[in-house]
Amino acid sequence: MYKSRLLNSKIIKILSIMGHTDQIAISDAGLPIPKNVERIDLALAFGVPSFIQVFESVSESIQIEKVILAEEILEHNPEIHKKILEQIRQVEKSQKNKIDITYITHEMLKIQTNECKAVIRTGECSPYANIILQSGVIF
């Protein structure tokens, strides 16, 4: 039997096919998802599941070399930003490598989702709670 904290089969499938530099996004409930990108919709109700819950589970199941955030999160959602940075530090310890953090405009982040293998939509209803994870290699 598969042995990991992550149980969603669609997310596991996407993560298993990702190669070096491939990207996956985790979004709040409002981020527009491009038609050409797979949508994994986990949203059940306002705030359920939360962005942080999904980010923690996914980030423990993928080798991350880079994350992309909207620069607007710094001013408009500092609490989520703080939690993201805390989780990144935890992942860096377990992966034993530094994760590059890049900030771009929210508009650019929306455009970048076109390059993602999938966008995982959460029930998060706070502003700019979106992240793109870029896959690294385990060797």
mmCIF file of N, CA and C in Angstrom:
data_model
loop_
_atom_site.group_PDB
_atom_site.id
_atom_site.type_symbol
_atom_site.label_atom_id
_atom_site.label_comp_id
_atom_site.label_asym_id
_atom_site.label_seq_id
_atom_site.Cartn_x
_atom_site.Cartn_y
_atom_site.Cartn_z
ATOM 1 N N MET A 1 0.830 -1.182 0.000
ATOM 2 C CA MET A 1 0.000 0.000 0.000
ATOM 3 C C MET A 1 0.879 1.251 0.000
ATOM 4 N N TYR A 2 0.442 2.263 -0.731
ATOM 5 C CA TYR A 2 1.116 3.558 -0.775
ATOM 6 C C TYR A 2 1.279 4.108 0.639
ATOM 7 N N LYS A 3 2.437 4.660 0.940
ATOM 8 C CA LYS A 3 2.722 5.104 2.303
ATOM 9 C C LYS A 3 3.202 6.558 2.311
ATOM 10 N N SER A 4 2.279 7.476 2.523
ATOM 11 C CA SER A 4 2.598 8.897 2.623
ATOM 12 C C SER A 4 1.414 9.599 3.267
ATOM 13 N N ARG A 5 1.647 10.795 3.730
ATOM 14 C CA ARG A 5 0.573 11.604 4.326
ATOM 15 C C ARG A 5 -0.465 12.001 3.280
ATOM 16 N N LEU A 6 -0.021 12.228 2.068
ATOM 17 C CA LEU A 6 -0.882 12.684 0.981
ATOM 18 C C LEU A 6 -1.721 11.524 0.466
ATOM 19 N N LEU A 7 -3.045 11.725 0.362
ATOM 20 C CA LEU A 7 -3.942 10.651 -0.057
ATOM 21 C C LEU A 7 -4.662 10.910 -1.373
ATOM 22 N N ASN A 8 -4.719 12.142 -1.849
ATOM 23 C CA ASN A 8 -5.479 12.453 -3.055
ATOM 24 C C ASN A 8 -4.804 11.845 -4.284
ATOM 25 N N SER A 9 -5.496 10.939 -4.931
ATOM 26 C CA SER A 9 -4.890 10.189 -6.048
ATOM 27 C C SER A 9 -4.552 11.073 -7.241
ATOM 28 N N LYS A 10 -5.345 12.104 -7.509
ATOM 29 C CA LYS A 10 -5.042 12.994 -8.633
ATOM 30 C C LYS A 10 -3.763 13.785 -8.384
ATOM 31 N N ILE A 11 -3.581 14.250 -7.147
ATOM 32 C CA ILE A 11 -2.360 14.989 -6.816
ATOM 33 C C ILE A 11 -1.157 14.055 -6.874
ATOM 34 N N ILE A 12 -1.294 12.863 -6.321
ATOM 35 C CA ILE A 12 -0.199 11.884 -6.345
ATOM 36 C C ILE A 12 0.204 11.578 -7.784
ATOM 37 N N LYS A 13 -0.771 11.408 -8.667
ATOM 38 C CA LYS A 13 -0.481 11.111 -10.078
ATOM 39 C C LYS A 13 0.331 12.240 -10.719
ATOM 40 N N ILE A 14 -0.093 13.486 -10.506
ATOM 41 C CA ILE A 14 0.631 14.628 -11.089
ATOM 42 C C ILE A 14 2.048 14.697 -10.537
ATOM 43 N N LEU A 15 2.191 14.563 -9.222
ATOM 44 C CA LEU A 15 3.529 14.640 -8.622
ATOM 45 C C LEU A 15 4.437 13.537 -9.154
ATOM 46 N N SER A 16 3.865 12.360 -9.408
ATOM 47 C CA SER A 16 4.683 11.235 -9.869
ATOM 48 C C SER A 16 5.195 11.409 -11.296
ATOM 49 N N ILE A 17 4.535 12.236 -12.098
ATOM 50 C CA ILE A 17 5.001 12.437 -13.476
ATOM 51 C C ILE A 17 5.851 13.696 -13.633
ATOM 52 N N MET A 18 5.972 14.469 -12.570
ATOM 53 C CA MET A 18 6.743 15.709 -12.669
ATOM 54 C C MET A 18 8.238 15.430 -12.752
ATOM 55 N N GLY A 19 8.891 16.157 -13.636
ATOM 56 C CA GLY A 19 10.340 16.096 -13.761
ATOM 57 C C GLY A 19 10.961 17.400 -13.302
ATOM 58 N N HIS A 20 12.270 17.470 -13.435
ATOM 59 C CA HIS A 20 13.008 18.659 -13.010
ATOM 60 C C HIS A 20 12.491 19.899 -13.727
ATOM 61 N N THR A 21 12.192 20.923 -12.983
ATOM 62 C CA THR A 21 11.682 22.242 -13.379
ATOM 63 C C THR A 21 10.189 22.255 -13.728
ATOM 64 N N ASP A 22 9.506 21.104 -13.701
ATOM 65 C CA ASP A 22 8.056 21.126 -13.874
ATOM 66 C C ASP A 22 7.429 21.858 -12.696
ATOM 67 N N GLN A 23 6.246 22.417 -12.922
ATOM 68 C CA GLN A 23 5.605 23.221 -11.891
ATOM 69 C C GLN A 23 4.173 22.774 -11.620
ATOM 70 N N ILE A 24 3.747 22.967 -10.370
ATOM 71 C CA ILE A 24 2.378 22.736 -9.937
ATOM 72 C C ILE A 24 1.992 23.912 -9.045
ATOM 73 N N ALA A 25 0.728 24.338 -9.127
ATOM 74 C CA ALA A 25 0.271 25.466 -8.315
ATOM 75 C C ALA A 25 -0.739 25.002 -7.279
ATOM 76 N N ILE A 26 -0.743 25.710 -6.164
ATOM 77 C CA ILE A 26 -1.770 25.554 -5.141
ATOM 78 C C ILE A 26 -2.418 26.926 -5.027
ATOM 79 N N SER A 27 -3.746 26.971 -5.138
ATOM 80 C CA SER A 27 -4.409 28.269 -5.206
ATOM 81 C C SER A 27 -5.486 28.435 -4.149
ATOM 82 N N ASP A 28 -5.841 29.693 -3.949
ATOM 83 C CA ASP A 28 -7.014 30.006 -3.139
ATOM 84 C C ASP A 28 -8.256 29.725 -3.982
ATOM 85 N N ALA A 29 -9.429 29.962 -3.415
ATOM 86 C CA ALA A 29 -10.677 29.631 -4.102
ATOM 87 C C ALA A 29 -10.949 30.509 -5.319
ATOM 88 N N GLY A 30 -10.297 31.670 -5.397
ATOM 89 C CA GLY A 30 -10.634 32.614 -6.450
ATOM 90 C C GLY A 30 -9.705 32.688 -7.641
ATOM 91 N N LEU A 31 -8.555 32.035 -7.598
ATOM 92 C CA LEU A 31 -7.596 32.158 -8.704
ATOM 93 C C LEU A 31 -8.182 31.573 -9.994
ATOM 94 N N PRO A 32 -8.157 32.327 -11.093
ATOM 95 C CA PRO A 32 -8.622 31.747 -12.353
ATOM 96 C C PRO A 32 -7.652 30.657 -12.818
ATOM 97 N N ILE A 33 -8.197 29.540 -13.239
ATOM 98 C CA ILE A 33 -7.377 28.409 -13.672
ATOM 99 C C ILE A 33 -7.505 28.284 -15.187
ATOM 100 N N PRO A 34 -6.386 28.314 -15.903
ATOM 101 C CA PRO A 34 -6.448 28.229 -17.362
ATOM 102 C C PRO A 34 -7.135 26.939 -17.829
ATOM 103 N N LYS A 35 -7.854 27.037 -18.929
ATOM 104 C CA LYS A 35 -8.591 25.887 -19.470
ATOM 105 C C LYS A 35 -7.680 24.731 -19.857
ATOM 106 N N ASN A 36 -6.442 25.031 -20.249
ATOM 107 C CA ASN A 36 -5.521 23.999 -20.723
ATOM 108 C C ASN A 36 -4.744 23.312 -19.601
ATOM 109 N N VAL A 37 -4.979 23.711 -18.340
ATOM 110 C CA VAL A 37 -4.245 23.168 -17.200
ATOM 111 C C VAL A 37 -5.206 22.326 -16.364
ATOM 112 N N GLU A 38 -4.734 21.168 -15.919
ATOM 113 C CA GLU A 38 -5.584 20.310 -15.106
ATOM 114 C C GLU A 38 -5.972 21.009 -13.808
ATOM 115 N N ARG A 39 -7.253 20.951 -13.490
ATOM 116 C CA ARG A 39 -7.797 21.520 -12.247
ATOM 117 C C ARG A 39 -8.054 20.372 -11.277
ATOM 118 N N ILE A 40 -7.434 20.451 -10.106
ATOM 119 C CA ILE A 40 -7.720 19.500 -9.037
ATOM 120 C C ILE A 40 -8.447 20.310 -7.966
ATOM 121 N N ASP A 41 -9.758 20.195 -7.946
ATOM 122 C CA ASP A 41 -10.586 21.047 -7.102
ATOM 123 C C ASP A 41 -10.865 20.361 -5.772
ATOM 124 N N LEU A 42 -10.223 20.864 -4.721
ATOM 125 C CA LEU A 42 -10.424 20.336 -3.375
ATOM 126 C C LEU A 42 -11.394 21.190 -2.569
ATOM 127 N N ALA A 43 -11.787 22.354 -3.098
ATOM 128 C CA ALA A 43 -12.625 23.290 -2.349
ATOM 129 C C ALA A 43 -13.951 22.635 -1.970
ATOM 130 N N LEU A 44 -14.261 22.693 -0.681
ATOM 131 C CA LEU A 44 -15.503 22.127 -0.165
ATOM 132 C C LEU A 44 -16.427 23.222 0.345
ATOM 133 N N ALA A 45 -15.865 24.171 1.062
ATOM 134 C CA ALA A 45 -16.608 25.300 1.617
ATOM 135 C C ALA A 45 -15.601 26.412 1.880
ATOM 136 N N PHE A 46 -16.095 27.601 2.243
ATOM 137 C CA PHE A 46 -15.180 28.693 2.557
ATOM 138 C C PHE A 46 -14.166 28.232 3.594
ATOM 139 N N GLY A 47 -12.891 28.265 3.214
ATOM 140 C CA GLY A 47 -11.815 27.917 4.132
ATOM 141 C C GLY A 47 -11.507 26.437 4.265
ATOM 142 N N VAL A 48 -12.233 25.593 3.563
ATOM 143 C CA VAL A 48 -12.057 24.143 3.703
ATOM 144 C C VAL A 48 -11.773 23.506 2.348
ATOM 145 N N PRO A 49 -10.623 22.849 2.170
ATOM 146 C CA PRO A 49 -9.486 22.877 3.080
ATOM 147 C C PRO A 49 -8.741 24.203 2.944
ATOM 148 N N SER A 50 -7.951 24.503 3.935
ATOM 149 C CA SER A 50 -7.192 25.753 3.893
ATOM 150 C C SER A 50 -5.999 25.612 2.951
ATOM 151 N N PHE A 51 -5.537 26.742 2.478
ATOM 152 C CA PHE A 51 -4.335 26.775 1.644
ATOM 153 C C PHE A 51 -3.166 26.111 2.363
ATOM 154 N N ILE A 52 -2.967 26.476 3.639
ATOM 155 C CA ILE A 52 -1.818 25.968 4.389
ATOM 156 C C ILE A 52 -1.898 24.450 4.560
ATOM 157 N N GLN A 53 -3.063 23.911 4.848
ATOM 158 C CA GLN A 53 -3.198 22.456 4.974
ATOM 159 C C GLN A 53 -2.749 21.752 3.699
ATOM 160 N N VAL A 54 -3.192 22.252 2.570
ATOM 161 C CA VAL A 54 -2.844 21.622 1.291
ATOM 162 C C VAL A 54 -1.361 21.836 0.984
ATOM 163 N N PHE A 55 -0.865 23.047 1.192
ATOM 164 C CA PHE A 55 0.551 23.325 0.939
ATOM 165 C C PHE A 55 1.452 22.430 1.782
ATOM 166 N N GLU A 56 1.121 22.270 3.064
ATOM 167 C CA GLU A 56 1.940 21.409 3.920
ATOM 168 C C GLU A 56 1.968 19.977 3.406
ATOM 169 N N SER A 57 0.825 19.440 3.053
ATOM 170 C CA SER A 57 0.769 18.053 2.563
ATOM 171 C C SER A 57 1.511 17.869 1.251
ATOM 172 N N VAL A 58 1.286 18.775 0.312
ATOM 173 C CA VAL A 58 1.933 18.649 -1.002
ATOM 174 C C VAL A 58 3.435 18.885 -0.880
ATOM 175 N N SER A 59 3.840 19.878 -0.113
ATOM 176 C CA SER A 59 5.268 20.218 -0.022
ATOM 177 C C SER A 59 6.098 19.114 0.616
ATOM 178 N N GLU A 60 5.466 18.256 1.392
ATOM 179 C CA GLU A 60 6.168 17.117 1.990
ATOM 180 C C GLU A 60 6.294 15.949 1.018
ATOM 181 N N SER A 61 5.639 16.056 -0.128
ATOM 182 C CA SER A 61 5.594 14.947 -1.078
ATOM 183 C C SER A 61 6.291 15.250 -2.398
ATOM 184 N N ILE A 62 6.957 16.386 -2.487
ATOM 185 C CA ILE A 62 7.618 16.781 -3.732
ATOM 186 C C ILE A 62 8.976 17.388 -3.405
ATOM 187 N N GLN A 63 9.946 17.131 -4.239
ATOM 188 C CA GLN A 63 11.256 17.775 -4.112
ATOM 189 C C GLN A 63 11.129 19.164 -4.722
ATOM 190 N N ILE A 64 11.295 20.188 -3.916
ATOM 191 C CA ILE A 64 11.085 21.565 -4.369
ATOM 192 C C ILE A 64 12.427 22.272 -4.486
ATOM 193 N N GLU A 65 12.644 22.929 -5.640
ATOM 194 C CA GLU A 65 13.843 23.749 -5.776
ATOM 195 C C GLU A 65 13.520 25.236 -5.797
ATOM 196 N N LYS A 66 12.239 25.565 -6.096
ATOM 197 C CA LYS A 66 11.870 26.974 -6.208
ATOM 198 C C LYS A 66 10.383 27.111 -5.927
ATOM 199 N N VAL A 67 10.018 28.227 -5.297
ATOM 200 C CA VAL A 67 8.617 28.591 -5.153
ATOM 201 C C VAL A 67 8.420 29.989 -5.725
ATOM 202 N N ILE A 68 7.248 30.197 -6.279
ATOM 203 C CA ILE A 68 6.894 31.501 -6.839
ATOM 204 C C ILE A 68 5.653 31.986 -6.105
ATOM 205 N N LEU A 69 5.732 33.219 -5.602
ATOM 206 C CA LEU A 69 4.637 33.854 -4.880
ATOM 207 C C LEU A 69 4.322 35.199 -5.519
ATOM 208 N N ALA A 70 3.100 35.654 -5.336
ATOM 209 C CA ALA A 70 2.743 37.013 -5.761
ATOM 210 C C ALA A 70 3.317 37.998 -4.752
ATOM 211 N N GLU A 71 3.962 39.023 -5.244
ATOM 212 C CA GLU A 71 4.559 40.008 -4.342
ATOM 213 C C GLU A 71 3.501 40.703 -3.483
ATOM 214 N N GLU A 72 2.267 40.725 -3.948
ATOM 215 C CA GLU A 72 1.179 41.363 -3.197
ATOM 216 C C GLU A 72 0.892 40.661 -1.865
ATOM 217 N N ILE A 73 1.291 39.400 -1.735
ATOM 218 C CA ILE A 73 1.069 38.675 -0.484
ATOM 219 C C ILE A 73 1.781 39.345 0.682
ATOM 220 N N LEU A 74 2.902 39.987 0.418
ATOM 221 C CA LEU A 74 3.682 40.636 1.476
ATOM 222 C C LEU A 74 2.852 41.686 2.227
ATOM 223 N N GLU A 75 2.093 42.467 1.496
ATOM 224 C CA GLU A 75 1.299 43.536 2.105
ATOM 225 C C GLU A 75 -0.112 43.079 2.469
ATOM 226 N N HIS A 76 -0.712 42.261 1.625
ATOM 227 C CA HIS A 76 -2.136 41.963 1.773
ATOM 228 C C HIS A 76 -2.463 40.667 2.512
ATOM 229 N N ASN A 77 -1.452 39.826 2.757
ATOM 230 C CA ASN A 77 -1.707 38.586 3.488
ATOM 231 C C ASN A 77 -0.440 38.134 4.223
ATOM 232 N N PRO A 78 0.069 38.976 5.114
ATOM 233 C CA PRO A 78 1.330 38.659 5.796
ATOM 234 C C PRO A 78 1.256 37.396 6.662
ATOM 235 N N GLU A 79 0.093 37.064 7.187
ATOM 236 C CA GLU A 79 -0.030 35.872 8.033
ATOM 237 C C GLU A 79 0.177 34.590 7.218
ATOM 238 N N ILE A 80 -0.466 34.501 6.066
ATOM 239 C CA ILE A 80 -0.253 33.330 5.197
ATOM 240 C C ILE A 80 1.191 33.308 4.711
ATOM 241 N N HIS A 81 1.730 34.469 4.374
ATOM 242 C CA HIS A 81 3.122 34.541 3.920
ATOM 243 C C HIS A 81 4.060 33.985 4.990
ATOM 244 N N LYS A 82 3.836 34.368 6.227
ATOM 245 C CA LYS A 82 4.657 33.873 7.336
ATOM 246 C C LYS A 82 4.573 32.351 7.443
ATOM 247 N N LYS A 83 3.374 31.806 7.324
ATOM 248 C CA LYS A 83 3.185 30.350 7.403
ATOM 249 C C LYS A 83 3.847 29.632 6.225
ATOM 250 N N ILE A 84 3.801 30.249 5.049
ATOM 251 C CA ILE A 84 4.485 29.670 3.880
ATOM 252 C C ILE A 84 5.984 29.587 4.152
ATOM 253 N N LEU A 85 6.560 30.682 4.629
ATOM 254 C CA LEU A 85 8.004 30.696 4.900
ATOM 255 C C LEU A 85 8.386 29.675 5.965
ATOM 256 N N GLU A 86 7.556 29.524 6.998
ATOM 257 C CA GLU A 86 7.816 28.513 8.030
ATOM 258 C C GLU A 86 7.823 27.110 7.426
ATOM 259 N N GLN A 87 6.859 26.832 6.555
ATOM 260 C CA GLN A 87 6.807 25.504 5.935
ATOM 261 C C GLN A 87 7.988 25.296 4.987
ATOM 262 N N ILE A 88 8.377 26.321 4.267
ATOM 263 C CA ILE A 88 9.538 26.213 3.379
ATOM 264 C C ILE A 88 10.779 25.865 4.195
ATOM 265 N N ARG A 89 10.962 26.491 5.336
ATOM 266 C CA ARG A 89 12.128 26.187 6.185
ATOM 267 C C ARG A 89 12.098 24.723 6.633
ATOM 268 N N GLN A 90 10.918 24.210 6.975
ATOM 269 C CA GLN A 90 10.785 22.799 7.367
ATOM 270 C C GLN A 90 11.156 21.878 6.205
ATOM 271 N N VAL A 91 10.681 22.214 5.014
ATOM 272 C CA VAL A 91 10.979 21.395 3.831
ATOM 273 C C VAL A 91 12.468 21.452 3.518
ATOM 274 N N GLU A 92 13.079 22.628 3.628
ATOM 275 C CA GLU A 92 14.519 22.739 3.388
ATOM 276 C C GLU A 92 15.302 21.819 4.311
ATOM 277 N N LYS A 93 14.906 21.746 5.568
ATOM 278 C CA LYS A 93 15.582 20.862 6.517
ATOM 279 C C LYS A 93 15.450 19.402 6.102
ATOM 280 N N SER A 94 14.252 18.999 5.717
ATOM 281 C CA SER A 94 14.044 17.589 5.354
ATOM 282 C C SER A 94 14.687 17.242 4.012
ATOM 283 N N GLN A 95 14.686 18.182 3.083
ATOM 284 C CA GLN A 95 15.297 17.947 1.762
ATOM 285 C C GLN A 95 16.799 18.164 1.787
ATOM 286 N N LYS A 96 17.265 18.898 2.770
ATOM 287 C CA LYS A 96 18.680 19.257 2.895
ATOM 288 C C LYS A 96 19.163 20.081 1.703
ATOM 289 N N ASN A 97 18.308 20.983 1.269
ATOM 290 C CA ASN A 97 18.711 21.929 0.223
ATOM 291 C C ASN A 97 17.930 23.225 0.386
ATOM 292 N N LYS A 98 18.486 24.294 -0.145
ATOM 293 C CA LYS A 98 17.869 25.617 -0.103
ATOM 294 C C LYS A 98 16.821 25.714 -1.205
ATOM 295 N N ILE A 99 15.689 26.328 -0.886
ATOM 296 C CA ILE A 99 14.619 26.561 -1.860
ATOM 297 C C ILE A 99 14.634 28.037 -2.234
ATOM 298 N N ASP A 100 14.726 28.311 -3.521
ATOM 299 C CA ASP A 100 14.704 29.672 -4.030
ATOM 300 C C ASP A 100 13.272 30.212 -3.941
ATOM 301 N N ILE A 101 13.114 31.411 -3.419
ATOM 302 C CA ILE A 101 11.810 32.058 -3.323
ATOM 303 C C ILE A 101 11.807 33.257 -4.259
ATOM 304 N N THR A 102 10.876 33.259 -5.208
ATOM 305 C CA THR A 102 10.774 34.321 -6.189
ATOM 306 C C THR A 102 9.420 35.006 -6.046
ATOM 307 N N TYR A 103 9.426 36.323 -6.084
ATOM 308 C CA TYR A 103 8.193 37.104 -6.014
ATOM 309 C C TYR A 103 7.969 37.778 -7.363
ATOM 310 N N ILE A 104 6.761 37.633 -7.873
ATOM 311 C CA ILE A 104 6.360 38.277 -9.122
ATOM 312 C C ILE A 104 4.994 38.916 -8.888
ATOM 313 N N THR A 105 4.542 39.727 -9.806
ATOM 314 C CA THR A 105 3.214 40.314 -9.635
ATOM 315 C C THR A 105 2.151 39.215 -9.713
ATOM 316 N N HIS A 106 1.011 39.513 -9.120
ATOM 317 C CA HIS A 106 -0.098 38.559 -9.159
ATOM 318 C C HIS A 106 -0.524 38.274 -10.606
ATOM 319 N N GLU A 107 -0.505 39.304 -11.421
ATOM 320 C CA GLU A 107 -0.852 39.115 -12.842
ATOM 321 C C GLU A 107 0.117 38.157 -13.527
ATOM 322 N N MET A 108 1.403 38.292 -13.225
ATOM 323 C CA MET A 108 2.407 37.386 -13.803
ATOM 324 C C MET A 108 2.228 35.965 -13.261
ATOM 325 N N LEU A 109 1.868 35.834 -11.985
ATOM 326 C CA LEU A 109 1.633 34.510 -11.409
ATOM 327 C C LEU A 109 0.474 33.823 -12.129
ATOM 328 N N LYS A 110 -0.588 34.579 -12.400
ATOM 329 C CA LYS A 110 -1.727 34.001 -13.132
ATOM 330 C C LYS A 110 -1.288 33.513 -14.516
ATOM 331 N N ILE A 111 -0.453 34.276 -15.177
ATOM 332 C CA ILE A 111 0.057 33.867 -16.497
ATOM 333 C C ILE A 111 0.927 32.620 -16.361
ATOM 334 N N GLN A 112 1.761 32.577 -15.320
ATOM 335 C CA GLN A 112 2.665 31.439 -15.113
ATOM 336 C C GLN A 112 1.909 30.135 -14.873
ATOM 337 N N THR A 113 0.689 30.210 -14.354
ATOM 338 C CA THR A 113 -0.068 28.969 -14.131
ATOM 339 C C THR A 113 -0.337 28.227 -15.435
ATOM 340 N N ASN A 114 -0.243 28.914 -16.571
ATOM 341 C CA ASN A 114 -0.388 28.248 -17.872
ATOM 342 C C ASN A 114 0.682 27.190 -18.098
ATOM 343 N N GLU A 115 1.818 27.312 -17.410
ATOM 344 C CA GLU A 115 2.933 26.376 -17.560
ATOM 345 C C GLU A 115 2.888 25.240 -16.537
ATOM 346 N N CYS A 116 1.927 25.279 -15.626
ATOM 347 C CA CYS A 116 1.844 24.274 -14.570
ATOM 348 C C CYS A 116 1.214 22.976 -15.076
ATOM 349 N N LYS A 117 1.639 21.859 -14.497
ATOM 350 C CA LYS A 117 1.031 20.565 -14.799
ATOM 351 C C LYS A 117 -0.402 20.526 -14.289
ATOM 352 N N ALA A 118 -0.650 21.214 -13.168
ATOM 353 C CA ALA A 118 -1.987 21.263 -12.576
ATOM 354 C C ALA A 118 -2.059 22.436 -11.613
ATOM 355 N N VAL A 119 -3.291 22.839 -11.306
ATOM 356 C CA VAL A 119 -3.555 23.807 -10.245
ATOM 357 C C VAL A 119 -4.479 23.122 -9.246
ATOM 358 N N ILE A 120 -4.051 23.096 -8.002
ATOM 359 C CA ILE A 120 -4.843 22.517 -6.926
ATOM 360 C C ILE A 120 -5.607 23.668 -6.271
ATOM 361 N N ARG A 121 -6.935 23.642 -6.392
ATOM 362 C CA ARG A 121 -7.775 24.708 -5.843
ATOM 363 C C ARG A 121 -8.228 24.333 -4.435
ATOM 364 N N THR A 122 -7.947 25.214 -3.487
ATOM 365 C CA THR A 122 -8.355 24.998 -2.098
ATOM 366 C C THR A 122 -9.600 25.826 -1.807
ATOM 367 N N GLY A 123 -10.096 25.727 -0.595
ATOM 368 C CA GLY A 123 -11.221 26.546 -0.169
ATOM 369 C C GLY A 123 -10.790 27.853 0.474
ATOM 370 N N GLU A 124 -9.512 28.167 0.383
ATOM 371 C CA GLU A 124 -8.958 29.377 1.020
ATOM 372 C C GLU A 124 -9.635 30.633 0.474
ATOM 373 N N CYS A 125 -10.063 31.504 1.374
ATOM 374 C CA CYS A 125 -10.717 32.752 0.990
ATOM 375 C C CYS A 125 -9.996 33.956 1.570
ATOM 376 N N SER A 126 -8.678 33.957 1.438
ATOM 377 C CA SER A 126 -7.901 35.128 1.826
ATOM 378 C C SER A 126 -7.051 35.523 0.621
ATOM 379 N N PRO A 127 -6.698 36.810 0.504
ATOM 380 C CA PRO A 127 -6.063 37.299 -0.718
ATOM 381 C C PRO A 127 -4.642 36.782 -0.952
ATOM 382 N N TYR A 128 -4.376 36.499 -2.217
ATOM 383 C CA TYR A 128 -3.044 36.146 -2.704
ATOM 384 C C TYR A 128 -2.474 34.874 -2.072
ATOM 385 N N ALA A 129 -3.324 33.979 -1.639
ATOM 386 C CA ALA A 129 -2.879 32.699 -1.074
ATOM 387 C C ALA A 129 -2.704 31.707 -2.225
ATOM 388 N N ASN A 130 -1.664 31.940 -3.003
ATOM 389 C CA ASN A 130 -1.347 31.130 -4.172
ATOM 390 C C ASN A 130 0.154 30.907 -4.204
ATOM 391 N N ILE A 131 0.546 29.740 -4.695
ATOM 392 C CA ILE A 131 1.972 29.430 -4.789
ATOM 393 C C ILE A 131 2.195 28.500 -5.973
ATOM 394 N N ILE A 132 3.320 28.672 -6.616
ATOM 395 C CA ILE A 132 3.757 27.733 -7.649
ATOM 396 C C ILE A 132 5.001 27.043 -7.118
ATOM 397 N N LEU A 133 4.981 25.714 -7.158
ATOM 398 C CA LEU A 133 6.114 24.904 -6.711
ATOM 399 C C LEU A 133 6.837 24.364 -7.930
ATOM 400 N N GLN A 134 8.130 24.572 -7.979
ATOM 401 C CA GLN A 134 8.941 24.040 -9.073
ATOM 402 C C GLN A 134 9.715 22.848 -8.574
ATOM 403 N N SER A 135 9.601 21.761 -9.314
ATOM 404 C CA SER A 135 10.200 20.502 -8.924
ATOM 405 C C SER A 135 11.726 20.508 -9.098
ATOM 406 N N GLY A 136 12.372 19.956 -8.090
ATOM 407 C CA GLY A 136 13.811 19.747 -8.161
ATOM 408 C C GLY A 136 14.085 18.282 -8.454
ATOM 409 N N VAL A 137 15.304 17.849 -8.211
ATOM 410 C CA VAL A 137 15.669 16.450 -8.385
ATOM 411 C C VAL A 137 16.163 15.918 -7.037
ATOM 412 N N ILE A 138 16.016 14.613 -6.840
ATOM 413 C CA ILE A 138 16.368 14.027 -5.547
ATOM 414 C C ILE A 138 17.806 13.537 -5.501
ATOM 415 N N PHE A 139 18.562 13.791 -6.549
ATOM 416 C CA PHE A 139 19.976 13.373 -6.540
ATOM 417 C C PHE A 139 20.871 14.560 -6.807
#
